[in-house]
């Protein structure tokens, strides 16, 4: 039991849940139940161009069919823009955020001029072109807002992966808080919402682990608490890459919810349980603190 435990599952409604997203949903639900806590669902729909109409309702139906029912009303990020604006205004007032006029091409050009290049399949490290001490936007119209990242390595400890560290300044640079299209960036929205919902423990897929240092930096800048983090094993597609909607992941076949949950549980290193959904969830909840995710 962890007094005051509050966890969450936060899917983006870019399509229905697939096998990989069910692993994260099940893990977060089990962690909350095993610790006597509450489990919330938040629909992360700030990236509206990628959202599929009706996908949010479908995801909630899929979770319900798997017996994963939130303990509180569902939250939609698209309704919380005023809260993100308040957070950005505070960061600006503190001198922690600044406007940026750079396009992607501008960033690539600046990196090339400095002898640095973008690693393949990785976002370009922002070189600080529009920082106030570098002359700011120099009269150009601001396209985005960025967080000023200081030097040094940001350490953190994952409950499954162990000690982690990232030099955010050198590996990411000053990262975006509000995008050039006016949409709120994931990093700011998730930090604001985790704090607003009182989230104490974040359980999510391992592909999101490298977001954690950026989120810790934002939490500190906004005087917000840092949750405990646990990143679960990934389900891989036929090409060996993370299973995702982008590489053709199929929607969950929930004609047999227990079978789908069994496959997700196996990824988490949990034993087989074949007596029905509710009985399986109870068995896995009891096993969770002993075995832990990803342990054989």
mmCIF file of C-alpha atoms in Angstrom:
data_model
loop_
_atom_site.group_PDB
_atom_site.id
_atom_site.type_symbol
_atom_site.label_atom_id
_atom_site.label_comp_id
_atom_site.label_asym_id
_atom_site.label_seq_id
_atom_site.Cartn_x
_atom_site.Cartn_y
_atom_site.Cartn_z
ATOM 1 C CA UNK A 1 0.000 0.000 0.000
ATOM 2 C CA UNK A 2 1.171 3.514 -0.848
ATOM 3 C CA UNK A 3 -0.920 6.153 0.869
ATOM 4 C CA UNK A 4 -2.247 8.709 -1.606
ATOM 5 C CA UNK A 5 -1.107 6.752 -4.673
ATOM 6 C CA UNK A 6 -2.577 8.207 -7.875
ATOM 7 C CA UNK A 7 -1.680 6.741 -11.264
ATOM 8 C CA UNK A 8 -2.915 7.308 -14.797
ATOM 9 C CA UNK A 9 -3.109 6.004 -18.339
ATOM 10 C CA UNK A 10 -2.863 8.791 -20.911
ATOM 11 C CA UNK A 11 -3.479 7.622 -24.493
ATOM 12 C CA UNK A 12 -3.470 9.864 -27.558
ATOM 13 C CA UNK A 13 -6.649 9.334 -29.621
ATOM 14 C CA UNK A 14 -4.860 8.831 -32.923
ATOM 15 C CA UNK A 15 -6.640 5.509 -33.343
ATOM 16 C CA UNK A 16 -7.830 2.555 -31.261
ATOM 17 C CA UNK A 17 -5.655 0.825 -28.690
ATOM 18 C CA UNK A 18 -3.230 -1.778 -30.035
ATOM 19 C CA UNK A 19 -1.255 -4.520 -28.287
ATOM 20 C CA UNK A 20 1.501 -2.157 -27.158
ATOM 21 C CA UNK A 21 -0.846 0.396 -25.654
ATOM 22 C CA UNK A 22 -2.740 -2.323 -23.775
ATOM 23 C CA UNK A 23 0.525 -3.304 -22.070
ATOM 24 C CA UNK A 24 0.929 0.253 -20.748
ATOM 25 C CA UNK A 25 -2.735 0.457 -19.736
ATOM 26 C CA UNK A 26 -2.639 -2.868 -17.898
ATOM 27 C CA UNK A 27 0.652 -2.060 -16.164
ATOM 28 C CA UNK A 28 -0.556 1.316 -14.924
ATOM 29 C CA UNK A 29 -3.857 -0.193 -13.709
ATOM 30 C CA UNK A 30 -2.105 -3.063 -11.914
ATOM 31 C CA UNK A 31 0.428 -0.766 -10.273
ATOM 32 C CA UNK A 32 -2.370 1.413 -8.907
ATOM 33 C CA UNK A 33 -4.383 -1.562 -7.662
ATOM 34 C CA UNK A 34 -1.371 -3.330 -6.139
ATOM 35 C CA UNK A 35 -0.561 -0.199 -4.143
ATOM 36 C CA UNK A 36 -4.135 0.459 -3.036
ATOM 37 C CA UNK A 37 -4.313 3.597 -5.152
ATOM 38 C CA UNK A 38 -6.565 5.284 -7.669
ATOM 39 C CA UNK A 39 -6.281 4.964 -11.446
ATOM 40 C CA UNK A 40 -7.194 7.797 -13.815
ATOM 41 C CA UNK A 41 -7.525 8.069 -17.582
ATOM 42 C CA UNK A 42 -6.515 11.230 -19.434
ATOM 43 C CA UNK A 43 -7.076 11.665 -23.166
ATOM 44 C CA UNK A 44 -4.019 13.483 -24.538
ATOM 45 C CA UNK A 45 -5.602 15.180 -27.531
ATOM 46 C CA UNK A 46 -3.640 18.430 -27.772
ATOM 47 C CA UNK A 47 -2.113 17.343 -31.099
ATOM 48 C CA UNK A 48 -5.443 17.812 -32.864
ATOM 49 C CA UNK A 49 -4.240 17.213 -36.467
ATOM 50 C CA UNK A 50 -3.267 13.645 -35.499
ATOM 51 C CA UNK A 51 -6.437 12.868 -33.538
ATOM 52 C CA UNK A 52 -9.043 10.621 -35.145
ATOM 53 C CA UNK A 53 -12.678 11.607 -34.522
ATOM 54 C CA UNK A 54 -14.308 9.131 -32.168
ATOM 55 C CA UNK A 55 -11.050 7.410 -31.216
ATOM 56 C CA UNK A 56 -11.250 8.701 -27.657
ATOM 57 C CA UNK A 57 -14.632 7.069 -27.083
ATOM 58 C CA UNK A 58 -13.440 3.877 -28.735
ATOM 59 C CA UNK A 59 -10.395 3.745 -26.443
ATOM 60 C CA UNK A 60 -12.615 4.127 -23.384
ATOM 61 C CA UNK A 61 -14.849 1.326 -24.651
ATOM 62 C CA UNK A 62 -11.815 -0.898 -25.204
ATOM 63 C CA UNK A 63 -10.553 -0.248 -21.674
ATOM 64 C CA UNK A 64 -13.980 -0.968 -20.249
ATOM 65 C CA UNK A 65 -14.172 -4.264 -22.140
ATOM 66 C CA UNK A 66 -10.853 -5.241 -20.560
ATOM 67 C CA UNK A 67 -12.105 -4.384 -17.066
ATOM 68 C CA UNK A 68 -9.845 -1.315 -16.830
ATOM 69 C CA UNK A 69 -12.272 1.313 -15.549
ATOM 70 C CA UNK A 70 -11.003 4.677 -14.216
ATOM 71 C CA UNK A 71 -11.806 5.701 -10.665
ATOM 72 C CA UNK A 72 -12.561 9.327 -11.577
ATOM 73 C CA UNK A 73 -14.069 11.187 -14.559
ATOM 74 C CA UNK A 74 -11.938 11.153 -17.702
ATOM 75 C CA UNK A 75 -9.925 14.315 -18.474
ATOM 76 C CA UNK A 76 -9.441 15.676 -22.017
ATOM 77 C CA UNK A 77 -6.378 17.849 -22.587
ATOM 78 C CA UNK A 78 -8.116 19.778 -25.356
ATOM 79 C CA UNK A 79 -10.242 21.458 -22.664
ATOM 80 C CA UNK A 80 -7.283 22.611 -20.592
ATOM 81 C CA UNK A 81 -5.553 25.206 -22.769
ATOM 82 C CA UNK A 82 -6.003 27.982 -20.194
ATOM 83 C CA UNK A 83 -3.976 25.980 -17.666
ATOM 84 C CA UNK A 84 -1.118 25.522 -20.125
ATOM 85 C CA UNK A 85 -1.204 29.246 -20.932
ATOM 86 C CA UNK A 86 -0.925 30.076 -17.215
ATOM 87 C CA UNK A 87 2.097 27.790 -16.888
ATOM 88 C CA UNK A 88 3.788 29.291 -19.953
ATOM 89 C CA UNK A 89 3.138 32.821 -18.706
ATOM 90 C CA UNK A 90 4.829 31.938 -15.433
ATOM 91 C CA UNK A 91 7.861 30.490 -17.190
ATOM 92 C CA UNK A 92 8.147 33.611 -19.354
ATOM 93 C CA UNK A 93 7.875 35.888 -16.318
ATOM 94 C CA UNK A 94 10.636 33.911 -14.611
ATOM 95 C CA UNK A 95 12.905 34.178 -17.646
ATOM 96 C CA UNK A 96 12.730 30.419 -18.189
ATOM 97 C CA UNK A 97 10.944 30.560 -21.566
ATOM 98 C CA UNK A 98 11.431 32.662 -24.667
ATOM 99 C CA UNK A 99 9.961 33.065 -28.177
ATOM 100 C CA UNK A 100 11.661 31.338 -31.088
ATOM 101 C CA UNK A 101 11.412 32.328 -34.756
ATOM 102 C CA UNK A 102 13.373 29.392 -36.181
ATOM 103 C CA UNK A 103 11.991 27.008 -38.762
ATOM 104 C CA UNK A 104 13.270 23.439 -39.020
ATOM 105 C CA UNK A 105 15.411 24.516 -41.957
ATOM 106 C CA UNK A 106 16.878 27.367 -39.899
ATOM 107 C CA UNK A 107 17.845 24.893 -37.170
ATOM 108 C CA UNK A 108 19.428 22.476 -39.636
ATOM 109 C CA UNK A 109 21.374 25.326 -41.243
ATOM 110 C CA UNK A 110 22.633 26.610 -37.877
ATOM 111 C CA UNK A 111 23.732 23.140 -36.842
ATOM 112 C CA UNK A 112 25.550 22.581 -40.129
ATOM 113 C CA UNK A 113 27.301 25.941 -39.787
ATOM 114 C CA UNK A 114 28.558 24.936 -36.336
ATOM 115 C CA UNK A 115 29.816 21.573 -37.596
ATOM 116 C CA UNK A 116 27.052 19.596 -35.940
ATOM 117 C CA UNK A 117 24.541 17.415 -37.736
ATOM 118 C CA UNK A 118 21.255 15.858 -36.779
ATOM 119 C CA UNK A 119 21.483 12.175 -36.006
ATOM 120 C CA UNK A 120 19.275 10.080 -38.245
ATOM 121 C CA UNK A 121 15.819 9.414 -36.748
ATOM 122 C CA UNK A 122 16.493 11.919 -33.962
ATOM 123 C CA UNK A 123 15.176 15.445 -33.654
ATOM 124 C CA UNK A 124 17.685 18.204 -34.217
ATOM 125 C CA UNK A 125 19.265 19.631 -31.052
ATOM 126 C CA UNK A 126 18.185 23.257 -30.857
ATOM 127 C CA UNK A 127 21.334 25.443 -30.990
ATOM 128 C CA UNK A 128 19.899 28.370 -28.987
ATOM 129 C CA UNK A 129 19.692 30.751 -31.948
ATOM 130 C CA UNK A 130 16.804 32.810 -30.501
ATOM 131 C CA UNK A 131 17.961 32.919 -26.919
ATOM 132 C CA UNK A 132 17.812 36.518 -25.603
ATOM 133 C CA UNK A 133 21.577 36.529 -24.995
ATOM 134 C CA UNK A 134 22.058 35.577 -28.656
ATOM 135 C CA UNK A 135 19.975 38.496 -29.879
ATOM 136 C CA UNK A 136 16.540 36.894 -29.645
ATOM 137 C CA UNK A 137 14.337 36.590 -32.713
ATOM 138 C CA UNK A 138 16.031 39.612 -34.337
ATOM 139 C CA UNK A 139 12.778 41.139 -35.515
ATOM 140 C CA UNK A 140 11.375 37.920 -36.954
ATOM 141 C CA UNK A 141 7.916 36.760 -35.980
ATOM 142 C CA UNK A 142 7.929 34.237 -33.147
ATOM 143 C CA UNK A 143 6.939 30.739 -34.267
ATOM 144 C CA UNK A 144 7.159 28.848 -30.978
ATOM 145 C CA UNK A 145 8.061 29.160 -27.301
ATOM 146 C CA UNK A 146 10.963 27.224 -25.796
ATOM 147 C CA UNK A 147 12.220 26.358 -22.317
ATOM 148 C CA UNK A 148 15.711 27.595 -21.522
ATOM 149 C CA UNK A 149 17.719 24.504 -20.553
ATOM 150 C CA UNK A 150 20.746 24.947 -18.329
ATOM 151 C CA UNK A 151 23.973 22.935 -18.500
ATOM 152 C CA UNK A 152 24.480 19.709 -16.614
ATOM 153 C CA UNK A 153 23.222 16.144 -16.509
ATOM 154 C CA UNK A 154 19.717 15.455 -15.216
ATOM 155 C CA UNK A 155 19.673 12.163 -13.262
ATOM 156 C CA UNK A 156 16.605 10.177 -12.295
ATOM 157 C CA UNK A 157 15.786 6.643 -11.224
ATOM 158 C CA UNK A 158 13.273 4.440 -13.000
ATOM 159 C CA UNK A 159 11.551 1.737 -10.977
ATOM 160 C CA UNK A 160 12.302 -0.844 -13.685
ATOM 161 C CA UNK A 161 15.260 0.531 -15.655
ATOM 162 C CA UNK A 162 17.221 1.764 -12.648
ATOM 163 C CA UNK A 163 19.460 4.872 -12.595
ATOM 164 C CA UNK A 164 19.154 7.038 -15.706
ATOM 165 C CA UNK A 165 20.687 10.335 -16.809
ATOM 166 C CA UNK A 166 20.509 12.729 -19.735
ATOM 167 C CA UNK A 167 22.394 15.883 -20.662
ATOM 168 C CA UNK A 168 19.302 17.684 -21.902
ATOM 169 C CA UNK A 169 21.159 20.773 -23.093
ATOM 170 C CA UNK A 170 23.469 18.773 -25.362
ATOM 171 C CA UNK A 171 21.081 15.989 -26.369
ATOM 172 C CA UNK A 172 17.868 17.987 -26.826
ATOM 173 C CA UNK A 173 18.543 21.680 -26.364
ATOM 174 C CA UNK A 174 15.926 24.269 -25.461
ATOM 175 C CA UNK A 175 12.723 22.352 -26.156
ATOM 176 C CA UNK A 176 9.342 23.544 -27.386
ATOM 177 C CA UNK A 177 6.502 24.413 -25.002
ATOM 178 C CA UNK A 178 4.111 25.843 -27.566
ATOM 179 C CA UNK A 179 4.433 24.868 -31.196
ATOM 180 C CA UNK A 180 4.615 27.088 -34.253
ATOM 181 C CA UNK A 181 1.055 26.065 -35.193
ATOM 182 C CA UNK A 182 -0.213 27.348 -31.847
ATOM 183 C CA UNK A 183 -0.735 23.906 -30.326
ATOM 184 C CA UNK A 184 0.593 23.061 -26.890
ATOM 185 C CA UNK A 185 3.577 20.735 -26.765
ATOM 186 C CA UNK A 186 3.304 17.365 -25.075
ATOM 187 C CA UNK A 187 5.992 18.103 -22.486
ATOM 188 C CA UNK A 188 4.234 21.139 -21.004
ATOM 189 C CA UNK A 189 0.736 19.646 -21.124
ATOM 190 C CA UNK A 190 1.700 16.385 -19.426
ATOM 191 C CA UNK A 191 3.599 18.121 -16.625
ATOM 192 C CA UNK A 192 0.770 20.554 -15.904
ATOM 193 C CA UNK A 193 -1.859 17.815 -15.973
ATOM 194 C CA UNK A 194 0.065 15.311 -13.861
ATOM 195 C CA UNK A 195 0.368 17.966 -11.167
ATOM 196 C CA UNK A 196 -3.258 19.099 -11.475
ATOM 197 C CA UNK A 197 -4.489 15.516 -11.128
ATOM 198 C CA UNK A 198 -2.171 14.794 -8.212
ATOM 199 C CA UNK A 199 -0.375 11.996 -10.042
ATOM 200 C CA UNK A 200 2.203 10.363 -7.769
ATOM 201 C CA UNK A 201 3.263 7.454 -10.009
ATOM 202 C CA UNK A 202 3.647 7.393 -13.791
ATOM 203 C CA UNK A 203 3.670 3.985 -15.500
ATOM 204 C CA UNK A 204 4.117 4.141 -19.291
ATOM 205 C CA UNK A 205 5.985 2.577 -22.204
ATOM 206 C CA UNK A 206 9.772 2.538 -22.352
ATOM 207 C CA UNK A 207 9.708 4.614 -25.545
ATOM 208 C CA UNK A 208 8.705 7.604 -23.400
ATOM 209 C CA UNK A 209 11.595 7.226 -20.945
ATOM 210 C CA UNK A 210 13.757 9.889 -22.585
ATOM 211 C CA UNK A 211 10.974 12.449 -22.055
ATOM 212 C CA UNK A 212 11.394 12.136 -18.303
ATOM 213 C CA UNK A 213 14.418 14.464 -17.854
ATOM 214 C CA UNK A 214 12.651 17.237 -19.768
ATOM 215 C CA UNK A 215 9.568 16.794 -17.647
ATOM 216 C CA UNK A 216 11.602 16.904 -14.451
ATOM 217 C CA UNK A 217 13.172 20.187 -15.588
ATOM 218 C CA UNK A 218 9.704 21.631 -16.197
ATOM 219 C CA UNK A 219 8.414 20.359 -12.860
ATOM 220 C CA UNK A 220 11.245 22.114 -11.072
ATOM 221 C CA UNK A 221 10.785 25.330 -13.023
ATOM 222 C CA UNK A 222 7.084 25.366 -12.100
ATOM 223 C CA UNK A 223 7.624 24.213 -8.487
ATOM 224 C CA UNK A 224 5.631 21.039 -9.124
ATOM 225 C CA UNK A 225 6.227 17.607 -7.557
ATOM 226 C CA UNK A 226 8.032 14.888 -9.496
ATOM 227 C CA UNK A 227 6.175 11.548 -9.652
ATOM 228 C CA UNK A 228 7.850 8.168 -9.413
ATOM 229 C CA UNK A 229 8.410 6.718 -12.902
ATOM 230 C CA UNK A 230 8.218 3.172 -14.225
ATOM 231 C CA UNK A 231 8.682 2.432 -17.927
ATOM 232 C CA UNK A 232 7.322 -0.863 -19.206
ATOM 233 C CA UNK A 233 8.724 -3.224 -21.865
ATOM 234 C CA UNK A 234 7.681 -2.519 -25.437
ATOM 235 C CA UNK A 235 5.792 -4.734 -27.823
ATOM 236 C CA UNK A 236 7.830 -4.907 -31.038
ATOM 237 C CA UNK A 237 6.505 -5.114 -34.579
ATOM 238 C CA UNK A 238 7.755 -7.514 -37.295
ATOM 239 C CA UNK A 239 10.516 -5.033 -38.195
ATOM 240 C CA UNK A 240 11.871 -5.094 -34.641
ATOM 241 C CA UNK A 241 10.736 -1.548 -33.935
ATOM 242 C CA UNK A 242 8.217 -0.457 -31.328
ATOM 243 C CA UNK A 243 4.701 -1.506 -32.300
ATOM 244 C CA UNK A 244 2.784 1.662 -33.129
ATOM 245 C CA UNK A 245 0.056 3.042 -35.331
ATOM 246 C CA UNK A 246 2.792 4.530 -37.521
ATOM 247 C CA UNK A 247 4.202 1.100 -38.407
ATOM 248 C CA UNK A 248 0.884 -0.592 -38.996
ATOM 249 C CA UNK A 249 -0.146 -1.819 -35.553
ATOM 250 C CA UNK A 250 -3.590 -3.384 -35.757
ATOM 251 C CA UNK A 251 -6.409 -2.418 -33.431
ATOM 252 C CA UNK A 252 -6.896 -4.788 -30.519
ATOM 253 C CA UNK A 253 -9.096 -7.762 -31.259
ATOM 254 C CA UNK A 254 -11.301 -7.781 -28.176
ATOM 255 C CA UNK A 255 -13.608 -10.583 -29.260
ATOM 256 C CA UNK A 256 -11.789 -12.388 -26.432
ATOM 257 C CA UNK A 257 -10.683 -9.717 -23.908
ATOM 258 C CA UNK A 258 -8.979 -12.252 -21.655
ATOM 259 C CA UNK A 259 -6.757 -13.460 -24.494
ATOM 260 C CA UNK A 260 -5.679 -9.884 -25.254
ATOM 261 C CA UNK A 261 -4.964 -9.274 -21.577
ATOM 262 C CA UNK A 262 -3.032 -12.552 -21.351
ATOM 263 C CA UNK A 263 -0.700 -11.405 -24.120
ATOM 264 C CA UNK A 264 -0.180 -8.043 -22.418
ATOM 265 C CA UNK A 265 0.460 -9.744 -19.077
ATOM 266 C CA UNK A 266 3.036 -12.046 -20.669
ATOM 267 C CA UNK A 267 4.951 -9.012 -21.927
ATOM 268 C CA UNK A 268 5.000 -7.777 -18.329
ATOM 269 C CA UNK A 269 6.359 -11.104 -17.082
ATOM 270 C CA UNK A 270 3.145 -12.055 -15.312
ATOM 271 C CA UNK A 271 1.840 -15.639 -15.041
ATOM 272 C CA UNK A 272 -1.027 -17.044 -17.066
ATOM 273 C CA UNK A 273 -4.490 -16.725 -15.563
ATOM 274 C CA UNK A 274 -7.439 -18.297 -17.331
ATOM 275 C CA UNK A 275 -10.510 -17.998 -15.102
ATOM 276 C CA UNK A 276 -12.006 -14.826 -16.595
ATOM 277 C CA UNK A 277 -11.103 -11.142 -16.862
ATOM 278 C CA UNK A 278 -11.901 -10.094 -13.296
ATOM 279 C CA UNK A 279 -10.207 -13.148 -11.804
ATOM 280 C CA UNK A 280 -7.134 -12.659 -14.010
ATOM 281 C CA UNK A 281 -6.843 -8.997 -13.022
ATOM 282 C CA UNK A 282 -7.070 -9.960 -9.355
ATOM 283 C CA UNK A 283 -4.372 -12.614 -9.766
ATOM 284 C CA UNK A 284 -2.046 -10.241 -11.593
ATOM 285 C CA UNK A 285 -2.634 -7.533 -8.992
ATOM 286 C CA UNK A 286 -1.543 -9.946 -6.276
ATOM 287 C CA UNK A 287 1.529 -10.968 -8.299
ATOM 288 C CA UNK A 288 2.538 -7.444 -9.305
ATOM 289 C CA UNK A 289 4.558 -6.322 -6.242
ATOM 290 C CA UNK A 290 6.427 -9.656 -6.163
ATOM 291 C CA UNK A 291 7.298 -10.100 -9.818
ATOM 292 C CA UNK A 292 7.372 -6.568 -11.167
ATOM 293 C CA UNK A 293 7.127 -5.674 -14.853
ATOM 294 C CA UNK A 294 9.515 -7.286 -17.283
ATOM 295 C CA UNK A 295 10.795 -9.910 -14.839
ATOM 296 C CA UNK A 296 10.752 -13.480 -16.032
#
